[in-house]
XYZ file of C-alpha atoms in Angstrom:
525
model
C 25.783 96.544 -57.103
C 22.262 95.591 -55.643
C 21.787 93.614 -52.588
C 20.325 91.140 -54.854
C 23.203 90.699 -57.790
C 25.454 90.601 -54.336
C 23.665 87.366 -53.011
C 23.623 86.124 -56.491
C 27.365 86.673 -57.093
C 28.172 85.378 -53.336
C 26.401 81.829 -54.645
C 27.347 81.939 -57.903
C 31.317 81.771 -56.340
C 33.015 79.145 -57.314
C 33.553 76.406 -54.292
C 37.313 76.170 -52.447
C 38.803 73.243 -54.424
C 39.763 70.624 -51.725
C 43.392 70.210 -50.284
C 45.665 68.528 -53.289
C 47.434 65.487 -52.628
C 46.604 62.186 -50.598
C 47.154 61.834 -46.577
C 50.948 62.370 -47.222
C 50.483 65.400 -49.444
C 51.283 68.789 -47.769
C 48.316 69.842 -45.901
C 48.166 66.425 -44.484
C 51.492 65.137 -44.730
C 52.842 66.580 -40.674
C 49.614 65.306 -38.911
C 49.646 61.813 -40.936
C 52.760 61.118 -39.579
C 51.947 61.991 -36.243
C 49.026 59.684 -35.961
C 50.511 57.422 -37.667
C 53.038 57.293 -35.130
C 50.740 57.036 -32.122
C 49.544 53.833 -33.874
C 52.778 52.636 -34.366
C 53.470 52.750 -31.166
C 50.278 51.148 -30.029
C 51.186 47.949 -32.267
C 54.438 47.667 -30.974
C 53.461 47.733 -27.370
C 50.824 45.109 -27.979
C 53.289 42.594 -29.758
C 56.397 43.380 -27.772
C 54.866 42.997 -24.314
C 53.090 39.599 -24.992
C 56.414 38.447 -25.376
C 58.074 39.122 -22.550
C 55.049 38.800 -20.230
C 55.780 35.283 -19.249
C 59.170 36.116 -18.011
C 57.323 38.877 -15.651
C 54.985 36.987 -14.270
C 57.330 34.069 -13.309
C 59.951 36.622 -12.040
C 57.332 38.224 -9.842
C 55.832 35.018 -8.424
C 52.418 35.814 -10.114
C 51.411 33.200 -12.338
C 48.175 33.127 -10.586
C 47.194 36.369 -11.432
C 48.687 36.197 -14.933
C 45.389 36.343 -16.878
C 44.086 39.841 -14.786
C 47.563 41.225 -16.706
C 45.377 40.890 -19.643
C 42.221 41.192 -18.318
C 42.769 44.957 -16.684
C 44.303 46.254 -19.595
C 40.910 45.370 -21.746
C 38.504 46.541 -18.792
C 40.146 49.629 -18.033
C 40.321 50.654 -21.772
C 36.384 49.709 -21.903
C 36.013 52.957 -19.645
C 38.790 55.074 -21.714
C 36.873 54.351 -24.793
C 33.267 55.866 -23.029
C 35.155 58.714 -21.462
C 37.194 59.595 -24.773
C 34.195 59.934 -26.671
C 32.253 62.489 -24.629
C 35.275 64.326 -24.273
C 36.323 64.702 -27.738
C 32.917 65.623 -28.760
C 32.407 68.259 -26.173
C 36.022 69.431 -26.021
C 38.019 68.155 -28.964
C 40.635 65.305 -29.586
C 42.974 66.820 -28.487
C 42.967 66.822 -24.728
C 41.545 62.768 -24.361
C 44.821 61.940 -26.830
C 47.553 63.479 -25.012
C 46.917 62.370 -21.475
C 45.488 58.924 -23.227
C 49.756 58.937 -24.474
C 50.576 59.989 -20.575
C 49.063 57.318 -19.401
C 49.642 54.607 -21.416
C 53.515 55.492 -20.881
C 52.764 55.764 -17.102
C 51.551 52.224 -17.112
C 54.150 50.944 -18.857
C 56.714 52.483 -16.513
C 54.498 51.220 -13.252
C 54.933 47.981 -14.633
C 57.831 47.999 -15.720
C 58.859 48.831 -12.172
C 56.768 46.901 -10.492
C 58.550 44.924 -7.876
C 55.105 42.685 -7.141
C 52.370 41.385 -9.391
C 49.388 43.537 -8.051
C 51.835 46.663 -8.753
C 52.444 45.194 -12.114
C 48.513 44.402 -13.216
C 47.912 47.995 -11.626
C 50.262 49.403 -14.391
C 48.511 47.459 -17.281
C 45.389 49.211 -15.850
C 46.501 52.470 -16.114
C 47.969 51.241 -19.769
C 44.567 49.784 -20.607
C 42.968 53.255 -19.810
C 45.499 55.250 -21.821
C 45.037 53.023 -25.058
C 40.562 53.371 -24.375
C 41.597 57.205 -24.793
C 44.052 57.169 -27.507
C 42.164 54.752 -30.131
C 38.672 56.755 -29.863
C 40.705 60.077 -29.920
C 42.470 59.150 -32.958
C 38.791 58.431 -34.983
C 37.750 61.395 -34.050
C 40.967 63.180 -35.388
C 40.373 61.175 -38.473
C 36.286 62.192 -38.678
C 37.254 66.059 -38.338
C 40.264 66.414 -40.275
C 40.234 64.619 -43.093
C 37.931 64.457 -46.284
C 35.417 61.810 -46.489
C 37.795 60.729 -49.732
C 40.780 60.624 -47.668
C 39.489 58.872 -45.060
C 39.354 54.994 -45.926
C 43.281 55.584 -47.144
C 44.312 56.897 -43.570
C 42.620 53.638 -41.918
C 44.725 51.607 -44.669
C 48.078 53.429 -43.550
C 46.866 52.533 -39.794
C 46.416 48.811 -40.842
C 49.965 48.813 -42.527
C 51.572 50.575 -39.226
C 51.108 47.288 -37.765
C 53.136 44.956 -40.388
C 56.477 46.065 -39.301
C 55.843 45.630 -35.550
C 54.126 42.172 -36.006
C 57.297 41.279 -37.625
C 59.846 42.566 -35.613
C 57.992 43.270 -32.078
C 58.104 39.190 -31.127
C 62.289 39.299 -32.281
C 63.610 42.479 -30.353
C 61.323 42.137 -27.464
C 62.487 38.051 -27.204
C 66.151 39.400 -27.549
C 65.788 42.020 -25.046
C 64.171 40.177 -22.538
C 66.916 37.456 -22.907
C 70.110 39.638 -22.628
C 68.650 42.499 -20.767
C 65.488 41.617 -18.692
C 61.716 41.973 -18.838
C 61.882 45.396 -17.379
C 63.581 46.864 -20.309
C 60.999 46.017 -22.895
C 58.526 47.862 -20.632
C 60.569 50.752 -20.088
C 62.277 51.259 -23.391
C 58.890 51.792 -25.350
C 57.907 54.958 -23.457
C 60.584 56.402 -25.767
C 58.365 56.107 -28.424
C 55.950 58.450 -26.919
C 58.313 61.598 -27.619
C 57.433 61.460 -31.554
C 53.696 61.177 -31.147
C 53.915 63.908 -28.959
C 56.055 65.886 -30.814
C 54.860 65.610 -34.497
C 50.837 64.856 -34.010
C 50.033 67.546 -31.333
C 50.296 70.592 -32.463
C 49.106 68.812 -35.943
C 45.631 68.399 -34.526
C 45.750 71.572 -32.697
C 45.952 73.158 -35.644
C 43.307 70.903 -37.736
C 41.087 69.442 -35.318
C 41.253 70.820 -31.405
C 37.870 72.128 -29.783
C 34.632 71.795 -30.044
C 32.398 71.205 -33.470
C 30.899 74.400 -33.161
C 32.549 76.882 -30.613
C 29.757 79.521 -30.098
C 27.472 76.344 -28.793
C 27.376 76.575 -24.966
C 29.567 73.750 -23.267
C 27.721 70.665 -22.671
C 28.350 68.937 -19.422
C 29.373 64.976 -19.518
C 26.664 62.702 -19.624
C 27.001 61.019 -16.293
C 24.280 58.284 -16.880
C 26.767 56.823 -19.755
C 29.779 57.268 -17.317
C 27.771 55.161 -15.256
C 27.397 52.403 -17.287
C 31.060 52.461 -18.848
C 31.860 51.979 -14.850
C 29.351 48.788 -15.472
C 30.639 47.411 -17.974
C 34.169 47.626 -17.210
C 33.347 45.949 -13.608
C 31.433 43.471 -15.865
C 33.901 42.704 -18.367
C 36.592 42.156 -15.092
C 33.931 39.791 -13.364
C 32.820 37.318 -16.261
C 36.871 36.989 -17.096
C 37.175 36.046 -13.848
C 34.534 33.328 -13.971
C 35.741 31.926 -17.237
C 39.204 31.229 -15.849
C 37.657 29.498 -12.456
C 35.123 26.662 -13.284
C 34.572 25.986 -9.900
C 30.508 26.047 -9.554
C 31.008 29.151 -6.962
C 32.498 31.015 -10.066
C 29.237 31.213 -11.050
C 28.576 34.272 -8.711
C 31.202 36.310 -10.136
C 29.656 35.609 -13.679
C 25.964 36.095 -12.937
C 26.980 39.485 -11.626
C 28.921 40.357 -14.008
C 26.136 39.863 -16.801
C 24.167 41.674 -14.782
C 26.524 44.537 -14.547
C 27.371 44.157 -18.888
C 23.506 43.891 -20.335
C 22.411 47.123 -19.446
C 25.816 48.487 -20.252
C 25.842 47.857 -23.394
C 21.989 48.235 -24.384
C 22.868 51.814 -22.966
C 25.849 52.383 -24.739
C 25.761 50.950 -28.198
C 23.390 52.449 -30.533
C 19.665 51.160 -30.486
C 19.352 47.916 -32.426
C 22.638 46.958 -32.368
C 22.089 43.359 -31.573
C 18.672 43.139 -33.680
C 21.360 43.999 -36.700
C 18.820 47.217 -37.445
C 20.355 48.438 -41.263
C 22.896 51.377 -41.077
C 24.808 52.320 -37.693
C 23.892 49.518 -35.809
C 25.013 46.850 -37.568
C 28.468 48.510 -38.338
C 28.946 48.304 -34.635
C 27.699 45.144 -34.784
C 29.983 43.712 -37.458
C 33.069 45.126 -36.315
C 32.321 43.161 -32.504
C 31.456 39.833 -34.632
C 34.686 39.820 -36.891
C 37.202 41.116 -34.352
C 35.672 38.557 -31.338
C 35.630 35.715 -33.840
C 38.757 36.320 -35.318
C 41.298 37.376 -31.954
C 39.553 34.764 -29.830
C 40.322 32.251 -32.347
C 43.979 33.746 -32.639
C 44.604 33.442 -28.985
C 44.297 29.809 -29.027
C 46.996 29.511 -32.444
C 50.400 29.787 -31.105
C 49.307 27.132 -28.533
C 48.033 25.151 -30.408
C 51.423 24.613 -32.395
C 53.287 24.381 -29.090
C 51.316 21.925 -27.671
C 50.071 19.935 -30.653
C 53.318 20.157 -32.851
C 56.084 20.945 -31.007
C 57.397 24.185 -32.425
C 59.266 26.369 -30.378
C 57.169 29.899 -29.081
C 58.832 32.041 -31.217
C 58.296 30.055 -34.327
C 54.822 29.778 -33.013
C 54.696 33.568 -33.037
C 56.414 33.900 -36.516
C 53.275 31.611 -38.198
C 51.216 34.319 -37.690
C 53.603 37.422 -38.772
C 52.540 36.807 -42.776
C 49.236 37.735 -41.680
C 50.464 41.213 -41.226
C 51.239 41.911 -43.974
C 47.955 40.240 -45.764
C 45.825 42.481 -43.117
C 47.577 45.441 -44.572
C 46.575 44.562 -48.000
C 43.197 44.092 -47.119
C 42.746 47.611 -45.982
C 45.189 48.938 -48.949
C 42.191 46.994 -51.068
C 39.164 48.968 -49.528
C 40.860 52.122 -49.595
C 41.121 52.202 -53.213
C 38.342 54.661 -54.895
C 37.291 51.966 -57.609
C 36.506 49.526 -55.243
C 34.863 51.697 -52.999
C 31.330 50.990 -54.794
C 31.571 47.213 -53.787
C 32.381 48.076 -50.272
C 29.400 45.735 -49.315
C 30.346 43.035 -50.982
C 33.840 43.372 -50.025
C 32.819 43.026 -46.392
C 30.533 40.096 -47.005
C 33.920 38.064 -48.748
C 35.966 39.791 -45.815
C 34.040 37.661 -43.231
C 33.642 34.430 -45.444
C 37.466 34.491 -46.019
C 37.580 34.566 -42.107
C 35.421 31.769 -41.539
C 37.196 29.371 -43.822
C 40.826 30.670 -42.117
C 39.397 29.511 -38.741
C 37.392 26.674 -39.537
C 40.810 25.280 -41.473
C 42.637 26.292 -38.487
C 42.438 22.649 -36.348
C 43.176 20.832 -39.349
C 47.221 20.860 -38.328
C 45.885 18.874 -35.750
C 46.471 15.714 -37.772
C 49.723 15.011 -38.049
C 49.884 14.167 -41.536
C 48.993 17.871 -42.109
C 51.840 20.389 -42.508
C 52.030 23.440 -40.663
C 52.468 25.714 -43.083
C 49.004 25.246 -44.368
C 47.819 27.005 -40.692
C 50.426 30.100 -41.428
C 48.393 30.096 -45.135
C 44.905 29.926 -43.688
C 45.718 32.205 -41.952
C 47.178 34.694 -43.663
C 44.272 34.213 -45.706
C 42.080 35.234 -42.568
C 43.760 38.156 -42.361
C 43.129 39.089 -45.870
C 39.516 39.222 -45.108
C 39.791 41.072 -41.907
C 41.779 43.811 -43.277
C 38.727 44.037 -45.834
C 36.524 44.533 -42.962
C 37.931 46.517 -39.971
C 38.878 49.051 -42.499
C 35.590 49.514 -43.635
C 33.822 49.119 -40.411
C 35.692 52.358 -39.842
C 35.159 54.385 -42.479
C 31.014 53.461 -42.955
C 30.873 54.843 -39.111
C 32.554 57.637 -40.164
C 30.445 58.080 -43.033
C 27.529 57.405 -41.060
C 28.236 59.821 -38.290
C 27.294 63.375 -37.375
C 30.461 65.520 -37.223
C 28.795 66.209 -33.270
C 28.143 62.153 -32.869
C 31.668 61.333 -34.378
C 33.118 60.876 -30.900
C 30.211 58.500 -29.474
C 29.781 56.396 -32.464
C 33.872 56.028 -32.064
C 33.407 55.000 -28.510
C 30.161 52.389 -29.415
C 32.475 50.933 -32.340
C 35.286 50.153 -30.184
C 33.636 49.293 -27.270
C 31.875 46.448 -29.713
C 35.168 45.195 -30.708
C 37.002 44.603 -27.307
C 33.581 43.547 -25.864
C 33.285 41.307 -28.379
C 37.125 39.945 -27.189
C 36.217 39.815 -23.959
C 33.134 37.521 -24.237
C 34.533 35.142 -26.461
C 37.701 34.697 -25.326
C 35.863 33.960 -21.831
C 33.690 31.515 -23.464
C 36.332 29.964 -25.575
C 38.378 29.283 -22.674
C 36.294 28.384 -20.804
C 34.999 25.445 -23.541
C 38.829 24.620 -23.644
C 39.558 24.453 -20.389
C 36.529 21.874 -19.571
C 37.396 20.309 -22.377
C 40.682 19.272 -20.726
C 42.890 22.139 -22.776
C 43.927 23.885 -19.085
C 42.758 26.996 -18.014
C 43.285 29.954 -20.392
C 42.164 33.938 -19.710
C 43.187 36.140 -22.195
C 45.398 35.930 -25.470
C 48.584 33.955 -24.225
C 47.427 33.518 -20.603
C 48.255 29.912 -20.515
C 48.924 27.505 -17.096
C 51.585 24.804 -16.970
C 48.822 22.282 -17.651
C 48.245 23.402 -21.407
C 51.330 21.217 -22.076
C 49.000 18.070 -21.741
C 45.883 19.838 -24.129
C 43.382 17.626 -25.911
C 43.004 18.103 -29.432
C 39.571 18.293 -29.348
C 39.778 21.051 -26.439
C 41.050 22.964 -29.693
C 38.415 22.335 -31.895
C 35.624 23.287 -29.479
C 36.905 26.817 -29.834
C 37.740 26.967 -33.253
C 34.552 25.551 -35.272
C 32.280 27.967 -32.426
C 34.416 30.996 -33.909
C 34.249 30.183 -37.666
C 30.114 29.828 -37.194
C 30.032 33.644 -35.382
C 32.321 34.509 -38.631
C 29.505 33.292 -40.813
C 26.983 35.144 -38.805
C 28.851 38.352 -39.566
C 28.893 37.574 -43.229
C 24.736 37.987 -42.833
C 25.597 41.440 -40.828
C 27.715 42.615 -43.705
C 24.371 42.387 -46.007
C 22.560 45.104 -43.502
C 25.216 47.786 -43.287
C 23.623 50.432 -45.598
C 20.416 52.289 -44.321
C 16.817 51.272 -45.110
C 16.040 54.943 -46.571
C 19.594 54.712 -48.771
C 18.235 51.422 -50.580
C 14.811 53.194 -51.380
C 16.885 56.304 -53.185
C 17.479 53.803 -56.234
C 13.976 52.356 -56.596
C 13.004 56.387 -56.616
C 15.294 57.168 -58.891
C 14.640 54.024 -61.705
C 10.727 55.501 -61.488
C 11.740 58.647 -62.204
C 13.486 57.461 -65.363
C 10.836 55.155 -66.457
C 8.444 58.203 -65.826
C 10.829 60.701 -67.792
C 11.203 57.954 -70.334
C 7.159 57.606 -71.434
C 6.399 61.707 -71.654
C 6.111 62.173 -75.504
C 8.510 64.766 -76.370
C 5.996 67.282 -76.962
C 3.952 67.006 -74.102
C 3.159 69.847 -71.548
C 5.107 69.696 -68.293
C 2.209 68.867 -65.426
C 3.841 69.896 -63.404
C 2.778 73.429 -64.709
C -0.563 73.190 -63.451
C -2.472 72.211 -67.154
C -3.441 69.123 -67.875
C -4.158 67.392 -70.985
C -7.146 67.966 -73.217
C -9.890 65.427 -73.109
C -12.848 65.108 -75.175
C -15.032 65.907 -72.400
C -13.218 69.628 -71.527
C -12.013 70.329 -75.010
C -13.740 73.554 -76.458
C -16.593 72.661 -79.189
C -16.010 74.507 -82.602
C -17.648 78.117 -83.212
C -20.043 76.932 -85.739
C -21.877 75.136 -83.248
């Protein structure tokens, strides 16, 4: 055989058919579970551990620095998410998501051991850094080893690892910390760690470890952007501080810490993020806008019903736990290959469905109003944000270099707790001058919430539904300015295919048609 009928029979080969089966089918099925698991573990920590917080704090004589128990866990994870990214594009997944596992367990133990409060917001520190590591580890996992078709149904199964914690997290933690103690809940869930550890690692080892291309020359970290995920970490810290102090020398604190955040994030997030520029930026965008508006709004729920209609906290905690299961359906809706067309317009319901939820949220403010119409709402709410943070994910995906997949991970999360971080500073801050008491982060409540106004409620509810809105306009500029010229091409192309008579020439040949003025004259002339 020639050299030339081998190239021709080397393209002419017929393409590897993709693995069979979904994420659960065999060449998925070990490292599905293993991920799986990590996020399992992730939502059980975070609805476990709000629970018995309260009792820690009080136990430790550190009600005072209650909100930084929050507060350090988000900051901290701001840097994990910068770090994680750089490292799992230079180096692989791999390494960020196993000592991201180590040290969220670490944390967890430190507090759970912690004899004073400092001890015990150092350990949800170390937690916070862990979980920055784990989450932009585990999109990277998902960007390298699965197919683009796979991947919006591996985001749904992440969505649904959370209904069952949700549901049962608030119970066992409540029952543990009454029989057993507050420690317990903090040490018990490091037990979880040994499935992740045992089932997803060697998983990704196999499918996704090192770097995108292994013969490139290793790249050193980019310290500039370590830089300015130490900024905006030290930021984030400094304008929660302010918001929970509104004391006019608080205002120190805060001007330094928007100092510290601005260029952080112009730096970090890609450009045109908060112009909503069509494509990348406004994914990042979106996902910052609907998770802000949405968990700020949350925070203030289960206090609300305390304080405005006497229901017990765990009842409280129980309004919400139908949303779980309506987020999961959500994301089970955009992972679906026939709706995957209408993604956009998915998205744009997504974050109306969210603004109605929260603007209906302070109407259980009237007494006349039952309460089940808030645990509707906002199941409702949760609908439309299982629409969305699924698909957030899976356009950045989509939208992301297999060498940028790590980055654009780090930029998307980095939007979303951001996103929590300002708004829940400026929502409690609106409720606390509003005479609602002084509230930090999600649950970080003083004794003087008891006495709340109603309208210190509604100050932060209507806010969050309007930012809602304003990401249903962000949902319209998701796909790229060059992918919504590709159909206008294409229509010409038809119109022009459409008009050639059937017989005509092909220009495209190089002849052109015969006029009167080239056509030969006859031979009798």
């Amino acid at each position: 055989m020639s050299a030339l009928e081998h190239s021709v029979s080397d393209v002419a080969a017929p393409i590897p058919p993709p693995p069979p089966g979904g994420i659960l089918g065999p060449a998925y099925r070990t490292l599905s579970i293993g991920i799986i698991s990590v996020v399992f573990l992730i939502a059980f920590e975070a609805t476990a551990v709000g629970t018995a917080m309260p009792v820690a704090a009080r136990e430790l004589d550190g009600i005072g620095l209650y909100a930084f128990a929050f507060s350090a866990y988000f900051t901290t994870s701001l840097f994990g998410m910068v770090l994680a990214g750089q490292w799992a594009d230079r180096q692989g997944p791999l390494r960020p998501l196993t000592i991201g596992i180590a040290a969220f367990a670490s944390g967890l133990v430190i507090s759970g051991t912690a004899g004073v409060m400092w001890v015990f917001v150092l350990g949800r520190a170390v937690q916070g850094f862990g979980g920055g590591l784990v989450i932009v580890a585990l999109y990277v996992v998902v960007s390298r080893a699965y197919e683009q078709r796979l991947r919006p149904a591996i985001m749904a199964a992440f969505a649904a690892s959370w209904v069952v914690p949700s549901i049962v997290g608030p119970l066992a933690s409540g029952t543990v910390t009454e029989h057993l103690g507050w420690r317990w809940v903090f040490l018990g869930i490091p037990a979880l760690v040994v499935v992740p550890l045992v089932v997803a690692l060697p998983a990704i080892r196999r499918t996704a470890s090192g770097p995108v291309d292994p013969d490139a020359p290793p790249v050193a970290f980019d310290r500039r952007r370590i830089r300015l995920a130490f900024g905006i970490s030290v930021g984030a810290g400094l304008l929660q501080y302010a918001a929970q102090d509104l004391r006019w020398l608080s205002l120190a604190p805060g001007i330094a810490g928007a100092a510290l955040l601005v260029p952080a994030v112009l730096g970090l997030l890609p450009r045109g993020t908060y112009r909503a520029r069509r494509g990348l930026p406004s994914v990042v965008l979106l996902r910052g806008v609907a998770a802000g508006s949405f968990i700020a709004a949350e925070s203030f729920v289960p206090l609300m019903l305390v304080t405005q209609r006497g229901l017990s906290p765990t009842m409280a905690g129980f309004s919400l736990a139908l949303g779980g299961l309506t987020w999961a359906g959500g994301s089970w809706v955009q992972s679906r290959n026939r709706t995957a067309p209408y993604r956009e317009r998915l998205m744009i319901g997504g974050m109306v469905l969210v603004a109605l939820a929260i603007a209906a949220a302070p109407a259980v403010l009237i007494e006349s109003v039952p309460v089940w119409t808030l645990a509707l709402a906002w199941a409702v709410g949760c609908l439309g944000m299982g629409l969305v943070i699924g698909s957030t994910s899976v356009l950045l995906l989509q939208l992301s270099a297999p060498e940028e997949a790590g980055a654009n991970s780090a930029a998307l999360q980095i939007s979303d707790a951001l996103a929590n971080v300002v708004l829940l500073a400026g929502g409690g801050a609106a409720f606390a001058a509003l005479g609602g008491g002084a509230v930090g982060a999600s649950h970080a409540v003083t004794e003087g919430a008891s006495a709340s106004h109603p309208a210190a409620f509604a100050v932060v509810f209507l806010p969050m539904a309007c930012v809602a809105l304003v990401g249903a306009w962000v949902a319209t500029r998701l796909e790229p300015a060059e992918a919504r010229l590709e159909p206008v091409e294409a229509r010409l192309d038809s119109a022009e295919t459409r008009l050639e008579p059937a017989g005509a020439r092909p220009e495209s040949a190089g002849t052109r048609p015969e006029s009167a003025e080239n056509r030969p004259e006859p031979a009798d002339k």
